[in-house]
Structure formats: structure tokens, C-alpha cells
């Protein structure tokens, strides 16, 4: 389930002819990177029985919270951290205990702040974890220009009664979006006039266990 899976990208904004240095919020020129290119088998630290809650989330939070768009490999590192979250769930829940998961990353490439109002799992079996970079003000719920924030969660164990799907809903002062763990489920994104939201990656596991 966590083997090498093909990735798909739906790029309104890509490195093909577009430099990240052109984005108002990004503080330094980024090394060339295609989001989703890290989606392949990686060796991760073993997750034992005592870590079946959120220890790997805490470690990821500590690393990501030190990151910022002043780093030239910011996007590359951010993409890898998200993929490691997905791989960790694949290692933590195996066999009959396997669970689907979804990771949603938001990068503020504008010159304005973004107010994150709510983020929750509409369907799922875990909390909606919030993992921000250094440019996020937790007290005010504000994502400053150049900042990024990752929302992550997983579903319940699939059964005959329910498929264990995961759907995450995010509302900001600029857009509202509902994203699911598979292409089969409907998703939507509504953006306020005068703003643009572009997808740098839309990847789905062929077996239906994760979305990124």
C-alpha cells in the first residue's frame, strides 16, 4: 500500500516557465522542484507500539515549524515532510488495521496575510492536525506571506459498514475548500473575487489509501 505510486500533477502554476521568485510572498528563489516528485518509497524511522498516537506528528511539527520561504529548498523540504507523514501512517496502520489518509498543504504565495478560520475532518478517524511553518501566527490564526501550513488526518478502519474515507474542510478569508482522499468523492474549492488559488499537486494512491 505504501509502495512506489505514480503521481499526478494538476498545475495551474508550475516550474515550466514559472519561477517561484515571481510570487510576492516567497522570500528567496527556490531550487527547481516539482511537487509530488518525492512520492516514492523512502526509509523512515520505525514507529513502535508506544508511538501509535501522534509522536511522529510532533516530530514533523518541530521540523516544519523551523522552515520558511527564506530557505532556497523550502518547497522541496516541505513536499518531503508531507510525504513522510503519509508513509508514517502506512507503517503505523497495517494489515486489517490499515487506514486512509489525506494531506493538504497551503502556501501563501501572495503579498497578503491569510486568515485560517477553520480546518476539520468532515469524515475521518483522527483529529485534523495543523502543521505550520515559521510564518504562521498560531494565536491569531494568520498565515503570513511566504508561509505554509499542512493539514493532515486519517480515517477509521474500513469495514462492511463504512469505507473509512477521509474528507477535510478548510475555510479561510480567501477560499473555502473540501478535499477528499480519492478521485471518486466530490471535491470543491470556492475562491473570493480578486484572488487565485492554484494547485501545485493532486496525487492519489492507485489503491486508494492516500491523497496529497
Tab-separated table of C-alpha atoms in Angstrom:
chain	number	residue	atom	x	y	z
A	1	UNK	CA	0.000	0.000	0.000
A	2	UNK	CA	2.893	2.375	0.616
A	3	UNK	CA	4.927	1.261	-2.363
A	4	UNK	CA	6.006	3.476	-5.213
A	5	UNK	CA	2.909	5.053	-6.741
A	6	UNK	CA	2.648	7.274	-9.796
A	7	UNK	CA	1.883	10.889	-9.052
A	8	UNK	CA	-0.309	13.233	-10.959
A	9	UNK	CA	0.035	16.984	-11.007
A	10	UNK	CA	-2.638	19.500	-11.869
A	11	UNK	CA	-0.523	22.599	-12.298
A	12	UNK	CA	-2.028	25.987	-12.873
A	13	UNK	CA	1.316	27.233	-11.619
A	14	UNK	CA	4.358	25.097	-12.332
A	15	UNK	CA	8.073	25.397	-12.793
A	16	UNK	CA	7.590	25.028	-16.507
A	17	UNK	CA	8.147	28.655	-17.395
A	18	UNK	CA	7.293	29.999	-13.953
A	19	UNK	CA	9.794	30.972	-11.283
A	20	UNK	CA	8.774	30.832	-7.655
A	21	UNK	CA	10.703	34.079	-7.204
A	22	UNK	CA	7.846	35.762	-9.073
A	23	UNK	CA	5.453	35.011	-6.219
A	24	UNK	CA	5.121	38.081	-3.975
A	25	UNK	CA	5.252	36.171	-0.690
A	26	UNK	CA	8.270	33.952	-1.355
A	27	UNK	CA	11.379	35.453	0.205
A	28	UNK	CA	14.110	33.796	-1.864
A	29	UNK	CA	14.496	31.988	-5.190
A	30	UNK	CA	13.631	28.323	-4.803
A	31	UNK	CA	15.582	25.418	-6.261
A	32	UNK	CA	13.760	23.677	-9.108
A	33	UNK	CA	11.257	21.257	-7.654
A	34	UNK	CA	8.098	19.564	-8.910
A	35	UNK	CA	5.639	18.816	-6.137
A	36	UNK	CA	4.932	15.094	-5.981
A	37	UNK	CA	8.327	14.049	-7.297
A	38	UNK	CA	9.196	12.766	-3.793
A	39	UNK	CA	6.253	10.346	-3.809
A	40	UNK	CA	8.252	7.137	-3.786
A	41	UNK	CA	9.453	4.566	-1.292
A	42	UNK	CA	11.558	6.072	1.479
A	43	UNK	CA	13.119	4.579	4.582
A	44	UNK	CA	11.536	6.106	7.662
A	45	UNK	CA	12.180	5.740	11.357
A	46	UNK	CA	10.406	2.740	12.828
A	47	UNK	CA	7.135	3.508	14.613
A	48	UNK	CA	6.627	1.232	17.606
A	49	UNK	CA	3.530	0.403	19.664
A	50	UNK	CA	4.245	3.252	22.077
A	51	UNK	CA	4.018	5.748	19.220
A	52	UNK	CA	0.579	4.790	17.938
A	53	UNK	CA	-0.851	8.212	18.786
A	54	UNK	CA	0.842	11.278	17.380
A	55	UNK	CA	4.546	11.141	18.215
A	56	UNK	CA	5.513	11.224	14.524
A	57	UNK	CA	3.229	14.239	14.085
A	58	UNK	CA	5.065	16.057	16.879
A	59	UNK	CA	8.440	15.359	15.309
A	60	UNK	CA	7.207	16.602	11.940
A	61	UNK	CA	5.731	19.713	13.588
A	62	UNK	CA	9.085	20.553	15.182
A	63	UNK	CA	10.930	20.291	11.867
A	64	UNK	CA	8.360	22.153	9.764
A	65	UNK	CA	7.924	24.929	12.318
A	66	UNK	CA	11.566	25.914	11.759
A	67	UNK	CA	11.146	26.157	7.995
A	68	UNK	CA	10.395	29.243	5.944
A	69	UNK	CA	10.490	30.607	2.398
A	70	UNK	CA	13.831	32.266	3.196
A	71	UNK	CA	15.289	28.776	2.601
A	72	UNK	CA	16.125	28.045	-1.073
A	73	UNK	CA	14.994	24.399	-0.680
A	74	UNK	CA	11.849	25.331	1.262
A	75	UNK	CA	9.376	23.765	-1.188
A	76	UNK	CA	11.461	20.640	-1.595
A	77	UNK	CA	11.679	20.077	2.167
A	78	UNK	CA	8.002	20.835	2.664
A	79	UNK	CA	6.997	18.322	-0.008
A	80	UNK	CA	9.181	15.659	1.615
A	81	UNK	CA	7.747	16.279	5.095
A	82	UNK	CA	4.218	15.797	3.778
A	83	UNK	CA	5.209	12.566	2.075
A	84	UNK	CA	6.857	11.306	5.284
A	85	UNK	CA	3.570	11.870	7.116
A	86	UNK	CA	1.775	9.676	4.594
A	87	UNK	CA	4.475	6.993	4.797
A	88	UNK	CA	4.305	7.051	8.599
A	89	UNK	CA	0.574	6.314	8.591
A	90	UNK	CA	1.228	3.498	6.117
A	91	UNK	CA	3.725	1.987	8.534
A	92	UNK	CA	1.691	2.649	11.677
A	93	UNK	CA	-1.560	1.103	10.438
A	94	UNK	CA	-1.024	-2.155	8.539
A	95	UNK	CA	-2.995	-5.227	7.515
A	96	UNK	CA	-6.574	-5.245	8.762
A	97	UNK	CA	-5.861	-2.017	10.662
A	98	UNK	CA	-4.913	-0.053	7.517
A	99	UNK	CA	-6.391	3.432	7.239
A	100	UNK	CA	-6.719	6.015	4.515
A	101	UNK	CA	-5.112	9.426	4.968
A	102	UNK	CA	-5.055	12.857	3.370
A	103	UNK	CA	-2.520	15.686	3.458
A	104	UNK	CA	-3.360	19.209	2.311
A	105	UNK	CA	-0.709	21.907	2.100
A	106	UNK	CA	-1.353	25.627	1.649
A	107	UNK	CA	1.408	28.010	0.576
A	108	UNK	CA	0.806	31.735	0.805
A	109	UNK	CA	2.326	32.983	-2.429
A	110	UNK	CA	0.551	36.324	-2.164
A	111	UNK	CA	1.726	39.536	-0.591
A	112	UNK	CA	-1.147	39.481	1.906
A	113	UNK	CA	-1.890	37.571	5.089
A	114	UNK	CA	-4.348	34.663	5.033
A	115	UNK	CA	-6.699	34.153	7.961
A	116	UNK	CA	-7.245	30.453	8.626
A	117	UNK	CA	-10.728	30.287	10.146
A	118	UNK	CA	-11.405	26.570	10.455
A	119	UNK	CA	-9.892	23.248	9.417
A	120	UNK	CA	-11.611	19.984	10.294
A	121	UNK	CA	-12.182	16.428	9.157
A	122	UNK	CA	-15.745	16.122	7.923
A	123	UNK	CA	-15.115	12.389	7.631
A	124	UNK	CA	-12.272	10.609	9.375
A	125	UNK	CA	-10.973	8.875	12.458
A	126	UNK	CA	-8.315	11.274	13.750
A	127	UNK	CA	-8.002	14.922	14.699
A	128	UNK	CA	-7.209	17.378	11.931
A	129	UNK	CA	-3.547	18.041	12.628
A	130	UNK	CA	-2.218	21.521	11.819
A	131	UNK	CA	1.496	21.744	10.989
A	132	UNK	CA	2.657	25.296	10.126
A	133	UNK	CA	5.949	26.843	9.070
A	134	UNK	CA	7.600	29.721	10.895
A	135	UNK	CA	5.499	32.381	9.124
A	136	UNK	CA	2.292	31.272	10.845
A	137	UNK	CA	0.918	33.128	13.860
A	138	UNK	CA	-0.874	30.475	15.916
A	139	UNK	CA	-2.525	32.942	18.308
A	140	UNK	CA	-4.130	34.944	15.504
A	141	UNK	CA	-4.541	32.090	13.029
A	142	UNK	CA	-2.725	34.147	10.387
A	143	UNK	CA	-0.502	32.762	7.641
A	144	UNK	CA	1.918	35.482	6.600
A	145	UNK	CA	3.305	35.893	3.050
A	146	UNK	CA	5.689	33.077	2.165
A	147	UNK	CA	4.329	30.840	4.887
A	148	UNK	CA	2.884	27.372	4.520
A	149	UNK	CA	0.634	25.150	6.582
A	150	UNK	CA	-0.110	21.438	6.320
A	151	UNK	CA	-3.391	19.854	7.388
A	152	UNK	CA	-3.301	16.108	7.931
A	153	UNK	CA	-5.580	13.333	9.126
A	154	UNK	CA	-6.590	9.717	8.646
A	155	UNK	CA	-9.778	7.708	8.574
A	156	UNK	CA	-11.321	4.911	10.589
A	157	UNK	CA	-10.584	1.289	9.764
A	158	UNK	CA	-12.640	0.362	6.657
A	159	UNK	CA	-15.419	-2.155	7.253
A	160	UNK	CA	-18.558	-3.529	5.620
A	161	UNK	CA	-20.494	-0.691	7.231
A	162	UNK	CA	-18.258	2.215	6.218
A	163	UNK	CA	-15.368	2.663	3.742
A	164	UNK	CA	-13.149	4.662	6.091
A	165	UNK	CA	-12.964	7.712	3.828
A	166	UNK	CA	-11.318	10.983	4.808
A	167	UNK	CA	-12.665	14.411	3.846
A	168	UNK	CA	-11.085	17.634	5.061
A	169	UNK	CA	-12.784	21.038	5.062
A	170	UNK	CA	-10.772	24.284	5.227
A	171	UNK	CA	-12.118	27.818	5.434
A	172	UNK	CA	-10.000	30.954	5.127
A	173	UNK	CA	-10.747	34.600	4.404
A	174	UNK	CA	-9.840	33.934	0.742
A	175	UNK	CA	-11.211	30.492	-0.105
A	176	UNK	CA	-13.223	27.543	1.164
A	177	UNK	CA	-12.340	24.018	0.084
A	178	UNK	CA	-13.471	20.443	0.706
A	179	UNK	CA	-10.938	17.804	-0.332
A	180	UNK	CA	-11.249	14.025	-0.235
A	181	UNK	CA	-8.939	11.019	-0.161
A	182	UNK	CA	-9.974	9.734	-3.583
A	183	UNK	CA	-10.998	10.902	-7.031
A	184	UNK	CA	-14.349	9.148	-6.626
A	185	UNK	CA	-15.523	11.536	-3.929
A	186	UNK	CA	-16.566	15.035	-4.905
A	187	UNK	CA	-14.317	17.968	-4.014
A	188	UNK	CA	-14.864	21.691	-4.289
A	189	UNK	CA	-12.969	24.967	-3.940
A	190	UNK	CA	-14.630	28.375	-3.863
A	191	UNK	CA	-12.450	31.475	-4.144
A	192	UNK	CA	-13.383	35.083	-3.439
A	193	UNK	CA	-13.276	37.504	-6.406
A	194	UNK	CA	-9.866	39.056	-6.985
A	195	UNK	CA	-7.934	36.054	-5.678
A	196	UNK	CA	-6.436	32.994	-7.345
A	197	UNK	CA	-5.917	29.532	-5.894
A	198	UNK	CA	-3.698	27.175	-7.913
A	199	UNK	CA	-2.905	23.515	-7.314
A	200	UNK	CA	0.768	22.545	-7.393
A	201	UNK	CA	-0.055	18.868	-6.898
A	202	UNK	CA	-3.002	16.486	-6.839
A	203	UNK	CA	-1.750	12.977	-6.136
A	204	UNK	CA	-3.808	9.896	-5.334
A	205	UNK	CA	-2.689	6.395	-4.408
A	206	UNK	CA	-3.741	3.862	-7.047
A	207	UNK	CA	-5.030	1.584	-4.265
A	208	UNK	CA	-6.961	4.430	-2.665
A	209	UNK	CA	-5.050	4.698	0.611
A	210	UNK	CA	-3.819	8.288	0.443
A	211	UNK	CA	-4.220	11.662	-1.218
A	212	UNK	CA	-1.777	14.546	-1.301
